Amino acid sequence: MVEALVNFFRNIIPGELTVFILSMMPIIELRGGLVAAKMLGVDLLPAMLICFIGTILPTPFILLFINKIFDWMRNTRFVKLVDRMEAKGRSKFAQIEKYKTFGLLIFVAIPLPGTGAWTGSLAAALMKMPIKDALFSVIGGTLIADILMAIFSYGLLGMFIQ
């Protein structure tokens, strides 16, 4: 999926902007952004910074407003979508709740599908975690994921992508 998006945007917008947009998208986040950056020939340090900022940018909005948005959406035809998104967020509670702030940090840091800043922020908002704690955990976890994915994308995987 990331490769198709990268190829589509390659000749339309600069690589750095493509990487930034991909990093802001749920599920893809910096995990896909760094792979795309390598494919587009973006240097490592700028790629890490762009991906980190792109991934973190939506976090405060999710933490502050997602519960209000869900409340409003419950009165529309999108109630099933809200139920699915809440179920996804709540399914991560057990992984996070036991260790609170540290659990959220580790959850966001592990670069696997279904983890990351968007899902971590959603779970923290649904758990009504204090915003300061949640923001600290999501930022720290994203920084760790950024380093891990840079090693993978520019190191191990980088040997195969030119």
PDB file of C-alpha atoms in Angstrom:
ATOM      1  CA  MET A   1       0.000   0.000   0.000  1.00  0.00           C
ATOM      2  CA  VAL A   2       2.787   2.414   0.897  1.00  0.00           C
ATOM      3  CA  GLU A   3       4.645   1.631  -2.336  1.00  0.00           C
ATOM      4  CA  ALA A   4       1.553   2.384  -4.437  1.00  0.00           C
ATOM      5  CA  LEU A   5       1.053   5.718  -2.650  1.00  0.00           C
ATOM      6  CA  VAL A   6       4.730   6.596  -3.032  1.00  0.00           C
ATOM      7  CA  ASN A   7       4.710   5.862  -6.755  1.00  0.00           C
ATOM      8  CA  PHE A   8       1.521   7.875  -7.256  1.00  0.00           C
ATOM      9  CA  PHE A   9       2.911  10.952  -5.539  1.00  0.00           C
ATOM     10  CA  ARG A  10       6.529  10.640  -6.738  1.00  0.00           C
ATOM     11  CA  ASN A  11       6.136  12.974  -9.734  1.00  0.00           C
ATOM     12  CA  ILE A  12       3.420  15.222  -8.314  1.00  0.00           C
ATOM     13  CA  ILE A  13       4.770  16.555  -5.025  1.00  0.00           C
ATOM     14  CA  PRO A  14       8.217  16.678  -3.390  1.00  0.00           C
ATOM     15  CA  GLY A  15       9.365  13.580  -1.510  1.00  0.00           C
ATOM     16  CA  GLU A  16       9.468  15.359   1.818  1.00  0.00           C
ATOM     17  CA  LEU A  17       5.837  16.433   1.520  1.00  0.00           C
ATOM     18  CA  THR A  18       4.808  12.906   0.515  1.00  0.00           C
ATOM     19  CA  VAL A  19       6.582  11.545   3.586  1.00  0.00           C
ATOM     20  CA  PHE A  20       4.905  14.151   5.819  1.00  0.00           C
ATOM     21  CA  ILE A  21       1.423  13.342   4.466  1.00  0.00           C
ATOM     22  CA  LEU A  22       1.969   9.593   4.832  1.00  0.00           C
ATOM     23  CA  SER A  23       3.206  10.066   8.402  1.00  0.00           C
ATOM     24  CA  MET A  24       0.017  11.906   9.344  1.00  0.00           C
ATOM     25  CA  MET A  25      -2.222   9.059   8.142  1.00  0.00           C
ATOM     26  CA  PRO A  26      -3.597   6.573  10.668  1.00  0.00           C
ATOM     27  CA  ILE A  27      -2.104   3.084  10.462  1.00  0.00           C
ATOM     28  CA  ILE A  28       0.721   4.235   8.130  1.00  0.00           C
ATOM     29  CA  GLU A  29       2.208   6.878  10.448  1.00  0.00           C
ATOM     30  CA  LEU A  30       5.987   7.075  10.628  1.00  0.00           C
ATOM     31  CA  ARG A  31       6.319   3.344  10.081  1.00  0.00           C
ATOM     32  CA  GLY A  32       5.293   3.777   6.471  1.00  0.00           C
ATOM     33  CA  GLY A  33       6.654   7.294   6.223  1.00  0.00           C
ATOM     34  CA  LEU A  34      10.244   6.209   6.829  1.00  0.00           C
ATOM     35  CA  VAL A  35      10.005   3.372   4.325  1.00  0.00           C
ATOM     36  CA  ALA A  36       8.600   5.854   1.800  1.00  0.00           C
ATOM     37  CA  ALA A  37      11.362   8.346   2.649  1.00  0.00           C
ATOM     38  CA  LYS A  38      14.001   5.729   1.883  1.00  0.00           C
ATOM     39  CA  MET A  39      12.261   4.869  -1.392  1.00  0.00           C
ATOM     40  CA  LEU A  40      12.113   8.553  -2.331  1.00  0.00           C
ATOM     41  CA  GLY A  41      15.751   9.181  -1.463  1.00  0.00           C
ATOM     42  CA  VAL A  42      15.106  11.530   1.473  1.00  0.00           C
ATOM     43  CA  ASP A  43      18.138  11.736   3.780  1.00  0.00           C
ATOM     44  CA  LEU A  44      17.846   9.923   7.125  1.00  0.00           C
ATOM     45  CA  LEU A  45      17.790  12.790   9.648  1.00  0.00           C
ATOM     46  CA  PRO A  46      15.332  15.010   7.732  1.00  0.00           C
ATOM     47  CA  ALA A  47      13.164  11.932   7.148  1.00  0.00           C
ATOM     48  CA  MET A  48      13.122  11.106  10.863  1.00  0.00           C
ATOM     49  CA  LEU A  49      12.186  14.682  11.786  1.00  0.00           C
ATOM     50  CA  ILE A  50       9.483  14.932   9.110  1.00  0.00           C
ATOM     51  CA  CYS A  51       7.978  11.576  10.109  1.00  0.00           C
ATOM     52  CA  PHE A  52       8.069  12.396  13.816  1.00  0.00           C
ATOM     53  CA  ILE A  53       6.317  15.749  13.341  1.00  0.00           C
ATOM     54  CA  GLY A  54       3.779  14.266  10.924  1.00  0.00           C
ATOM     55  CA  THR A  55       2.911  11.461  13.319  1.00  0.00           C
ATOM     56  CA  ILE A  56       2.711  13.662  16.424  1.00  0.00           C
ATOM     57  CA  LEU A  57       0.735  16.509  14.846  1.00  0.00           C
ATOM     58  CA  PRO A  58      -2.725  14.834  15.137  1.00  0.00           C
ATOM     59  CA  THR A  59      -2.106  13.555  18.678  1.00  0.00           C
ATOM     60  CA  PRO A  60      -3.244  16.605  20.709  1.00  0.00           C
ATOM     61  CA  PHE A  61      -6.388  16.903  18.587  1.00  0.00           C
ATOM     62  CA  ILE A  62      -7.243  13.241  19.161  1.00  0.00           C
ATOM     63  CA  LEU A  63      -6.623  13.525  22.899  1.00  0.00           C
ATOM     64  CA  LEU A  64      -8.617  16.739  23.263  1.00  0.00           C
ATOM     65  CA  PHE A  65     -11.507  16.282  20.865  1.00  0.00           C
ATOM     66  CA  ILE A  66     -12.164  12.627  19.956  1.00  0.00           C
ATOM     67  CA  ASN A  67     -14.631  12.034  22.800  1.00  0.00           C
ATOM     68  CA  LYS A  68     -16.592  15.177  21.833  1.00  0.00           C
ATOM     69  CA  ILE A  69     -16.559  14.154  18.171  1.00  0.00           C
ATOM     70  CA  PHE A  70     -17.763  10.663  19.065  1.00  0.00           C
ATOM     71  CA  ASP A  71     -20.573  12.103  21.198  1.00  0.00           C
ATOM     72  CA  TRP A  72     -21.695  14.277  18.274  1.00  0.00           C
ATOM     73  CA  MET A  73     -21.404  11.384  15.790  1.00  0.00           C
ATOM     74  CA  ARG A  74     -23.608   9.153  17.938  1.00  0.00           C
ATOM     75  CA  ASN A  75     -26.525  11.364  16.897  1.00  0.00           C
ATOM     76  CA  THR A  76     -25.822  10.845  13.195  1.00  0.00           C
ATOM     77  CA  ARG A  77     -25.830   7.929  10.825  1.00  0.00           C
ATOM     78  CA  PHE A  78     -22.178   7.299  11.696  1.00  0.00           C
ATOM     79  CA  VAL A  79     -22.983   5.636  15.018  1.00  0.00           C
ATOM     80  CA  LYS A  80     -21.696   2.243  13.778  1.00  0.00           C
ATOM     81  CA  LEU A  81     -18.383   3.809  12.807  1.00  0.00           C
ATOM     82  CA  VAL A  82     -18.076   5.315  16.292  1.00  0.00           C
ATOM     83  CA  ASP A  83     -18.846   1.934  17.845  1.00  0.00           C
ATOM     84  CA  ARG A  84     -16.137   0.251  15.740  1.00  0.00           C
ATOM     85  CA  MET A  85     -13.550   2.917  16.549  1.00  0.00           C
ATOM     86  CA  GLU A  86     -14.354   2.804  20.257  1.00  0.00           C
ATOM     87  CA  ALA A  87     -14.156  -0.987  20.205  1.00  0.00           C
ATOM     88  CA  LYS A  88     -10.715  -0.760  18.573  1.00  0.00           C
ATOM     89  CA  GLY A  89      -9.548   1.716  21.201  1.00  0.00           C
ATOM     90  CA  ARG A  90     -11.006  -0.295  24.063  1.00  0.00           C
ATOM     91  CA  SER A  91      -9.436  -3.522  22.771  1.00  0.00           C
ATOM     92  CA  LYS A  92      -6.053  -1.985  23.583  1.00  0.00           C
ATOM     93  CA  PHE A  93      -7.011  -1.088  27.180  1.00  0.00           C
ATOM     94  CA  ALA A  94      -5.703  -4.302  28.737  1.00  0.00           C
ATOM     95  CA  GLN A  95      -2.314  -3.827  27.092  1.00  0.00           C
ATOM     96  CA  ILE A  96      -2.059  -0.250  28.333  1.00  0.00           C
ATOM     97  CA  GLU A  97      -4.069  -0.054  31.547  1.00  0.00           C
ATOM     98  CA  LYS A  98      -1.855  -2.272  33.695  1.00  0.00           C
ATOM     99  CA  TYR A  99       1.172   0.007  33.364  1.00  0.00           C
ATOM    100  CA  LYS A 100      -0.624   3.309  32.598  1.00  0.00           C
ATOM    101  CA  THR A 101       1.812   5.914  31.227  1.00  0.00           C
ATOM    102  CA  PHE A 102       4.651   3.446  30.671  1.00  0.00           C
ATOM    103  CA  GLY A 103       2.256   0.944  29.087  1.00  0.00           C
ATOM    104  CA  LEU A 104       1.059   3.565  26.619  1.00  0.00           C
ATOM    105  CA  LEU A 105       4.651   4.548  25.809  1.00  0.00           C
ATOM    106  CA  ILE A 106       5.587   0.923  25.039  1.00  0.00           C
ATOM    107  CA  PHE A 107       2.370   0.378  23.074  1.00  0.00           C
ATOM    108  CA  VAL A 108       3.104   3.364  20.826  1.00  0.00           C
ATOM    109  CA  ALA A 109       6.819   2.496  20.528  1.00  0.00           C
ATOM    110  CA  ILE A 110       6.306  -1.029  19.196  1.00  0.00           C
ATOM    111  CA  PRO A 111       6.241  -0.675  15.403  1.00  0.00           C
ATOM    112  CA  LEU A 112       3.554  -3.253  14.663  1.00  0.00           C
ATOM    113  CA  PRO A 113       0.191  -2.979  12.901  1.00  0.00           C
ATOM    114  CA  GLY A 114      -2.508  -1.777  15.294  1.00  0.00           C
ATOM    115  CA  THR A 115      -0.096   0.145  17.495  1.00  0.00           C
ATOM    116  CA  GLY A 116       1.135   3.700  17.142  1.00  0.00           C
ATOM    117  CA  ALA A 117       0.286   7.285  17.976  1.00  0.00           C
ATOM    118  CA  TRP A 118      -3.258   7.309  16.543  1.00  0.00           C
ATOM    119  CA  THR A 119      -4.416   4.128  18.298  1.00  0.00           C
ATOM    120  CA  GLY A 120      -2.527   5.006  21.474  1.00  0.00           C
ATOM    121  CA  SER A 121      -4.078   8.484  21.549  1.00  0.00           C
ATOM    122  CA  LEU A 122      -7.528   7.016  20.936  1.00  0.00           C
ATOM    123  CA  ALA A 123      -7.097   4.501  23.755  1.00  0.00           C
ATOM    124  CA  ALA A 124      -5.742   7.182  26.116  1.00  0.00           C
ATOM    125  CA  ALA A 125      -8.666   9.499  25.337  1.00  0.00           C
ATOM    126  CA  LEU A 126     -11.212   6.719  25.867  1.00  0.00           C
ATOM    127  CA  MET A 127      -9.499   5.753  29.132  1.00  0.00           C
ATOM    128  CA  LYS A 128      -9.647   9.432  30.164  1.00  0.00           C
ATOM    129  CA  MET A 129      -5.916   9.404  30.876  1.00  0.00           C
ATOM    130  CA  PRO A 130      -4.637  12.839  31.932  1.00  0.00           C
ATOM    131  CA  ILE A 131      -3.570  14.677  28.777  1.00  0.00           C
ATOM    132  CA  LYS A 132      -0.104  15.486  30.121  1.00  0.00           C
ATOM    133  CA  ASP A 133       0.611  11.799  30.800  1.00  0.00           C
ATOM    134  CA  ALA A 134      -0.878  10.677  27.508  1.00  0.00           C
ATOM    135  CA  LEU A 135       1.014  13.271  25.487  1.00  0.00           C
ATOM    136  CA  PHE A 136       4.292  12.377  27.220  1.00  0.00           C
ATOM    137  CA  SER A 137       3.759   8.682  26.483  1.00  0.00           C
ATOM    138  CA  VAL A 138       2.727   9.160  22.864  1.00  0.00           C
ATOM    139  CA  ILE A 139       5.611  11.539  22.109  1.00  0.00           C
ATOM    140  CA  GLY A 140       8.143   9.262  23.822  1.00  0.00           C
ATOM    141  CA  GLY A 141       6.770   6.146  22.152  1.00  0.00           C
ATOM    142  CA  THR A 142       6.783   7.853  18.766  1.00  0.00           C
ATOM    143  CA  LEU A 143      10.412   8.889  19.248  1.00  0.00           C
ATOM    144  CA  ILE A 144      11.373   5.299  20.075  1.00  0.00           C
ATOM    145  CA  ALA A 145       9.401   3.989  17.073  1.00  0.00           C
ATOM    146  CA  ASP A 146      11.101   6.606  14.888  1.00  0.00           C
ATOM    147  CA  ILE A 147      14.542   5.325  15.911  1.00  0.00           C
ATOM    148  CA  LEU A 148      13.561   1.661  15.483  1.00  0.00           C
ATOM    149  CA  MET A 149      12.010   2.248  12.081  1.00  0.00           C
ATOM    150  CA  ALA A 150      14.991   4.342  10.932  1.00  0.00           C
ATOM    151  CA  ILE A 151      17.294   1.453  11.788  1.00  0.00           C
ATOM    152  CA  PHE A 152      14.999  -0.913   9.909  1.00  0.00           C
ATOM    153  CA  SER A 153      14.256   1.326   6.915  1.00  0.00           C
ATOM    154  CA  TYR A 154      17.676   2.837   6.373  1.00  0.00           C
ATOM    155  CA  GLY A 155      19.674  -0.054   7.756  1.00  0.00           C
ATOM    156  CA  LEU A 156      18.301  -3.555   7.289  1.00  0.00           C
ATOM    157  CA  LEU A 157      15.663  -2.811   4.664  1.00  0.00           C
ATOM    158  CA  GLY A 158      17.834  -0.054   3.218  1.00  0.00           C
ATOM    159  CA  MET A 159      20.200  -2.691   1.842  1.00  0.00           C
ATOM    160  CA  PHE A 160      17.428  -3.833  -0.506  1.00  0.00           C
ATOM    161  CA  ILE A 161      15.835  -0.471  -1.386  1.00  0.00           C
ATOM    162  CA  GLN A 162      17.873   1.872  -3.548  1.00  0.00           C
TER     163      GLN A 162
END
